[in-house]
Amino acid sequence: MIELEVALRSSDLSYTPRMSSRTKTLCSFLSLAALLASFSTRAQSADIDVDVELVLAVDASRSMETFEQKIQRDGYVAALRRKEVVDAIRDGIHGRVAITYVEWAGSNVQRIIVPWTLVDGVDSAEKLATALDQPIPSTQSRTSISGAIDFSSTLFDNNGFKALRRVIDISGDGANNNGRPVAEARDQAVAKGITINGLPLMTRGDFYSDWAVKDLDLYYSSCVIGGPGAFMVPVNSWDQFPEAVRRKLVLELAGGSPTMQKADWLPSQKLPLILAQDKPEIDCLSGERIWQKRMQDWESR
């Protein structure tokens, strides 16, 4: 709204436009909106095209002993320094990928160890490997695969990269026993176009046997992995881990369609690979049920 102020002068009648306070507020708001839209457009146009955005979500729950944590880290460090992994990155359409490394435990325990990093060759892969090659932080209680998936899903938002493939890579040695049901988290992530791959670690010692879910590989196949081209690589002993990580990264970064294999039909050294389509009947709440039973047994003592 513009008010006209009438000013009498010696020789003429002039009209001087004057903005009301409401008009000034509206103009300021429109200017701010236009500025924010401009920033948003520039931010989107500045996103770097990559072949895949990959979240490496690694189990850091209390069942993982310090030496096991170190084996995990060392496995990823070694894999990033392998020629096959770098070649898989370079062979993509853009020849570059974005990777972030996260450790998780309970539903509210996730920590970003290495933020989103562009990897496009030997030097940048080495930079990421060096960033990972650090002292291991303390472990935390409970196992929430659903929390890891939910947290990892948010990391793709406004991360500065743009890819047709967004992948969360979950590695862990147990079933979900904290937070919402894992299948719900998996399905919600898949609905957003995210693929979830798995690295089930069937390496637990006798101390944790009462907490373990039988056939963790089948649990991962039925309850954890999902989305286009999803797969997992079961690990039965820690000496297999470095090779399992290397193989898994090559498949994830290259974006090929792996050949169907089943764990029970191959020797352990063959590092079997199971696809998401191979889903046996598994109780996806088995981890929660084991936790509840153990708590009841403990309270009854």
Coordinates of C-alpha atoms in Angstrom, one line a residue:
M1 CA 0.0 0.0 0.0
I2 CA 1.5 3.4 -1.0
E3 CA 0.3 6.6 0.6
L4 CA 0.5 9.9 -1.2
E5 CA 1.8 12.8 0.7
V6 CA 0.5 16.2 -0.6
A7 CA 3.1 18.9 -0.5
L8 CA 2.2 22.4 -1.2
R9 CA 4.9 24.4 -2.9
S10 CA 5.1 27.9 -4.1
S11 CA 4.6 27.0 -7.8
D12 CA 3.2 23.5 -8.0
L13 CA 1.5 20.6 -6.4
S14 CA 3.8 17.6 -5.9
Y15 CA 3.1 13.9 -4.9
T16 CA 5.8 12.2 -3.0
P17 CA 5.3 8.4 -2.7
R18 CA 5.9 7.0 0.8
M19 CA 5.8 3.3 1.8
S20 CA 3.8 2.2 4.8
S21 CA 5.5 0.0 7.4
R22 CA 3.5 -3.0 6.2
T23 CA 4.7 -2.5 2.7
K24 CA 8.3 -2.2 3.9
T25 CA 7.9 -5.5 5.8
L26 CA 6.5 -7.2 2.8
C27 CA 9.2 -6.0 0.5
S28 CA 11.9 -7.1 3.0
F29 CA 10.3 -10.6 3.2
L30 CA 10.2 -10.9 -0.6
S31 CA 13.8 -9.8 -0.9
L32 CA 14.9 -12.3 1.7
A33 CA 12.9 -15.1 0.0
A34 CA 14.5 -14.3 -3.3
L35 CA 17.9 -14.3 -1.7
L36 CA 17.4 -17.7 -0.1
A37 CA 16.0 -19.1 -3.3
S38 CA 19.2 -17.9 -5.1
F39 CA 21.4 -19.5 -2.4
S40 CA 19.4 -22.7 -2.7
T41 CA 19.7 -22.8 -6.5
R42 CA 23.5 -22.1 -6.3
A43 CA 23.9 -24.8 -3.7
Q44 CA 22.1 -27.4 -5.8
S45 CA 24.0 -26.5 -8.9
A46 CA 27.2 -26.8 -6.9
D47 CA 26.6 -30.4 -6.0
I48 CA 29.4 -32.7 -7.3
D49 CA 28.3 -35.5 -9.6
V50 CA 29.6 -38.9 -8.4
D51 CA 28.9 -42.5 -9.3
V52 CA 27.8 -43.5 -5.8
E53 CA 27.3 -42.0 -2.3
L54 CA 28.4 -44.6 0.2
V55 CA 27.9 -44.7 3.9
L56 CA 30.1 -47.2 5.7
A57 CA 28.1 -47.9 8.9
V58 CA 30.3 -50.1 11.2
D59 CA 29.2 -51.8 14.4
A60 CA 30.9 -50.3 17.5
S61 CA 28.7 -52.0 20.1
R62 CA 30.1 -53.6 23.3
S63 CA 30.1 -57.1 21.8
M64 CA 32.9 -55.8 19.5
E65 CA 36.1 -56.1 21.4
T66 CA 38.9 -53.6 20.9
F67 CA 41.0 -56.0 18.7
E68 CA 37.9 -56.7 16.6
Q69 CA 37.2 -53.0 16.2
K70 CA 40.8 -52.6 15.0
I71 CA 40.4 -55.5 12.5
Q72 CA 37.4 -53.7 11.1
R73 CA 39.2 -50.4 10.7
D74 CA 42.3 -52.0 9.3
G75 CA 40.2 -53.9 6.8
Y76 CA 38.7 -50.7 5.4
V77 CA 42.1 -49.0 5.5
A78 CA 43.7 -51.8 3.6
A79 CA 40.8 -52.1 1.1
L80 CA 41.0 -48.3 0.2
R81 CA 44.7 -48.9 -0.6
R82 CA 44.0 -51.8 -3.0
K83 CA 44.4 -51.2 -6.7
E84 CA 41.2 -53.1 -7.5
V85 CA 39.1 -50.7 -5.3
V86 CA 40.7 -47.6 -6.9
D87 CA 40.2 -49.1 -10.3
A88 CA 36.5 -49.7 -9.6
I89 CA 36.1 -46.1 -8.7
R90 CA 37.9 -44.8 -11.8
D91 CA 35.8 -47.1 -14.1
G92 CA 32.6 -45.4 -13.2
I93 CA 30.9 -42.8 -15.4
H94 CA 32.2 -39.9 -13.4
G95 CA 35.3 -41.7 -12.1
R96 CA 34.7 -40.5 -8.5
V97 CA 32.6 -41.5 -5.5
A98 CA 31.7 -39.9 -2.1
I99 CA 32.2 -41.9 1.1
T100 CA 31.6 -41.3 4.8
Y101 CA 32.5 -43.7 7.7
V102 CA 30.1 -44.0 10.7
E103 CA 30.3 -46.1 13.8
W104 CA 27.1 -47.1 15.7
A105 CA 25.8 -48.9 18.7
G106 CA 22.5 -48.2 20.5
S107 CA 19.6 -46.3 18.9
N108 CA 21.0 -42.9 19.9
V109 CA 24.7 -43.7 19.5
Q110 CA 26.1 -42.9 16.0
R111 CA 29.3 -41.0 15.4
I112 CA 30.8 -39.8 12.1
I113 CA 34.4 -40.9 12.1
V114 CA 35.2 -39.5 8.7
P115 CA 32.8 -37.0 7.0
W116 CA 31.8 -37.1 3.4
T117 CA 35.0 -37.4 1.3
L118 CA 35.4 -37.3 -2.5
V119 CA 37.5 -40.2 -3.7
D120 CA 38.7 -40.1 -7.3
G121 CA 42.0 -41.8 -7.4
V122 CA 45.0 -43.1 -5.4
D123 CA 45.7 -39.9 -3.6
S124 CA 42.2 -39.2 -2.3
A125 CA 41.8 -42.9 -1.4
E126 CA 45.0 -42.7 0.6
K127 CA 43.7 -39.6 2.3
L128 CA 40.5 -41.4 3.4
A129 CA 42.5 -44.4 4.5
T130 CA 44.8 -42.2 6.6
A131 CA 41.8 -40.5 8.2
L132 CA 40.5 -43.9 9.2
D133 CA 43.9 -45.1 10.6
Q134 CA 43.4 -43.6 14.0
P135 CA 43.0 -44.8 17.6
I136 CA 39.8 -46.7 18.3
P137 CA 37.2 -45.0 20.5
S138 CA 35.4 -46.8 23.3
T139 CA 32.5 -49.1 22.5
Q140 CA 28.9 -48.4 23.6
S141 CA 26.0 -50.7 24.8
R142 CA 23.1 -52.2 22.7
T143 CA 22.8 -52.9 19.0
S144 CA 20.5 -50.8 16.9
I145 CA 20.8 -51.6 13.2
S146 CA 17.6 -49.6 12.7
G147 CA 19.2 -46.6 14.4
A148 CA 22.2 -46.9 12.1
I149 CA 20.0 -47.1 9.0
D150 CA 17.9 -44.1 10.1
F151 CA 20.9 -42.0 11.0
S152 CA 22.7 -43.0 7.8
S153 CA 19.7 -42.1 5.7
T154 CA 19.8 -38.5 6.8
L155 CA 23.5 -38.1 5.8
F156 CA 22.6 -38.0 2.1
D157 CA 20.6 -34.8 2.5
N158 CA 22.5 -31.7 1.4
N159 CA 25.9 -33.5 1.5
G160 CA 27.3 -31.6 -1.5
F161 CA 27.2 -34.7 -3.8
K162 CA 24.7 -36.1 -6.3
A163 CA 24.5 -39.7 -7.5
L164 CA 22.1 -42.1 -9.0
R165 CA 23.1 -44.7 -6.4
R166 CA 22.9 -44.1 -2.7
V167 CA 24.2 -47.0 -0.6
I168 CA 24.3 -47.7 3.2
D169 CA 26.7 -50.5 4.0
I170 CA 25.9 -52.1 7.4
S171 CA 28.5 -54.4 9.2
G172 CA 27.7 -55.9 12.5
D173 CA 28.0 -59.0 14.7
G174 CA 24.4 -59.2 16.0
A175 CA 20.7 -58.6 15.5
N176 CA 18.8 -55.5 16.2
N177 CA 17.9 -55.3 19.9
N178 CA 17.3 -51.6 20.5
G179 CA 15.2 -48.9 18.7
R180 CA 12.4 -49.5 16.3
P181 CA 12.1 -52.8 14.3
V182 CA 14.9 -53.1 11.8
A183 CA 12.6 -54.1 8.9
E184 CA 10.7 -50.8 9.3
A185 CA 13.9 -48.8 9.1
R186 CA 15.0 -50.8 6.1
D187 CA 11.8 -50.4 4.2
Q188 CA 11.6 -46.7 4.8
A189 CA 15.2 -46.2 3.5
V190 CA 14.5 -48.4 0.5
A191 CA 11.4 -46.3 -0.3
K192 CA 13.7 -43.3 -0.5
G193 CA 15.7 -45.0 -3.2
I194 CA 18.5 -46.1 -0.9
T195 CA 20.2 -49.5 -1.2
I196 CA 21.3 -51.3 2.0
N197 CA 24.1 -53.9 1.8
G198 CA 25.4 -56.0 4.6
L199 CA 28.5 -57.5 6.1
P200 CA 27.3 -59.9 8.9
L201 CA 30.1 -60.8 11.2
M202 CA 29.6 -64.3 12.5
T203 CA 32.7 -64.2 14.6
R204 CA 31.4 -64.1 18.2
G205 CA 33.1 -66.0 21.0
D206 CA 31.5 -68.1 23.7
F207 CA 31.1 -65.1 26.0
Y208 CA 28.4 -63.6 23.8
S209 CA 26.8 -66.9 22.6
D210 CA 23.7 -66.5 24.7
W211 CA 23.0 -63.1 22.9
A212 CA 23.7 -64.3 19.4
V213 CA 21.1 -64.9 16.7
K214 CA 21.4 -68.2 14.9
D215 CA 22.3 -67.8 11.2
L216 CA 23.1 -64.1 11.3
D217 CA 23.7 -64.2 7.6
L218 CA 20.1 -65.3 7.0
Y219 CA 18.9 -62.6 9.4
Y220 CA 20.7 -60.0 7.4
S221 CA 19.3 -61.4 4.2
S222 CA 15.7 -61.3 5.4
C223 CA 15.7 -58.3 7.7
V224 CA 18.5 -55.9 6.9
I225 CA 19.5 -55.6 3.3
G226 CA 17.3 -54.3 0.6
G227 CA 16.9 -52.0 -2.4
P228 CA 18.1 -52.2 -6.0
G229 CA 21.0 -54.7 -6.3
A230 CA 21.3 -55.2 -2.6
F231 CA 23.7 -58.0 -1.4
M232 CA 25.8 -59.1 1.6
V233 CA 29.0 -60.9 2.2
P234 CA 29.0 -63.1 5.3
V235 CA 32.2 -63.3 7.4
N236 CA 32.8 -66.4 9.4
S237 CA 36.2 -65.6 10.8
W238 CA 38.3 -62.5 11.3
D239 CA 40.9 -63.6 8.8
Q240 CA 38.3 -63.4 6.1
F241 CA 37.4 -59.8 6.9
P242 CA 40.0 -57.8 4.8
E243 CA 39.1 -59.8 1.7
A244 CA 35.4 -59.5 2.4
V245 CA 35.7 -55.7 2.6
R246 CA 37.7 -55.5 -0.5
R247 CA 35.3 -57.6 -2.5
K248 CA 32.3 -55.7 -1.1
L249 CA 33.7 -52.3 -1.9
V250 CA 34.6 -53.3 -5.4
L251 CA 31.0 -54.5 -6.0
E252 CA 29.5 -51.4 -4.4
L253 CA 31.7 -48.9 -6.2
A254 CA 31.6 -50.6 -9.6
G255 CA 27.8 -50.9 -9.4
G256 CA 27.7 -54.2 -11.2
S257 CA 25.2 -57.0 -10.6
P258 CA 26.8 -59.7 -8.5
T259 CA 26.2 -63.4 -9.2
M260 CA 23.8 -65.2 -6.9
Q261 CA 25.6 -67.4 -4.3
K262 CA 24.5 -69.0 -1.0
A263 CA 26.6 -69.3 2.1
D264 CA 25.7 -73.0 2.9
W265 CA 26.8 -74.2 -0.6
L266 CA 30.3 -72.8 -0.6
P267 CA 33.5 -73.3 1.5
S268 CA 34.0 -70.4 3.9
Q269 CA 37.2 -69.2 2.1
K270 CA 35.1 -68.6 -1.0
L271 CA 33.4 -65.6 0.8
P272 CA 29.8 -66.3 -0.3
L273 CA 27.6 -63.5 -1.5
I274 CA 23.8 -63.4 -0.9
L275 CA 21.4 -61.1 -2.7
A276 CA 18.4 -59.4 -1.2
Q277 CA 16.0 -61.5 -3.3
D278 CA 17.1 -64.6 -1.4
K279 CA 14.9 -64.2 1.7
P280 CA 14.2 -67.2 4.0
E281 CA 11.6 -67.1 6.7
I282 CA 13.4 -65.3 9.6
D283 CA 12.1 -63.6 12.7
C284 CA 13.2 -60.0 12.3
L285 CA 12.4 -59.4 16.0
S286 CA 14.6 -62.3 17.2
G287 CA 17.3 -59.9 18.6
E288 CA 14.7 -58.0 20.7
R289 CA 13.2 -61.3 22.0
I290 CA 16.7 -62.6 23.0
W291 CA 17.4 -59.3 24.8
Q292 CA 14.1 -59.4 26.7
K293 CA 14.6 -63.0 27.7
R294 CA 18.1 -62.3 29.0
M295 CA 16.9 -59.3 31.0
Q296 CA 14.1 -61.4 32.5
D297 CA 16.6 -64.2 33.4
W298 CA 18.9 -61.6 35.0
E299 CA 16.1 -60.1 37.1
S300 CA 14.9 -63.5 38.3
R301 CA 18.3 -64.3 39.8

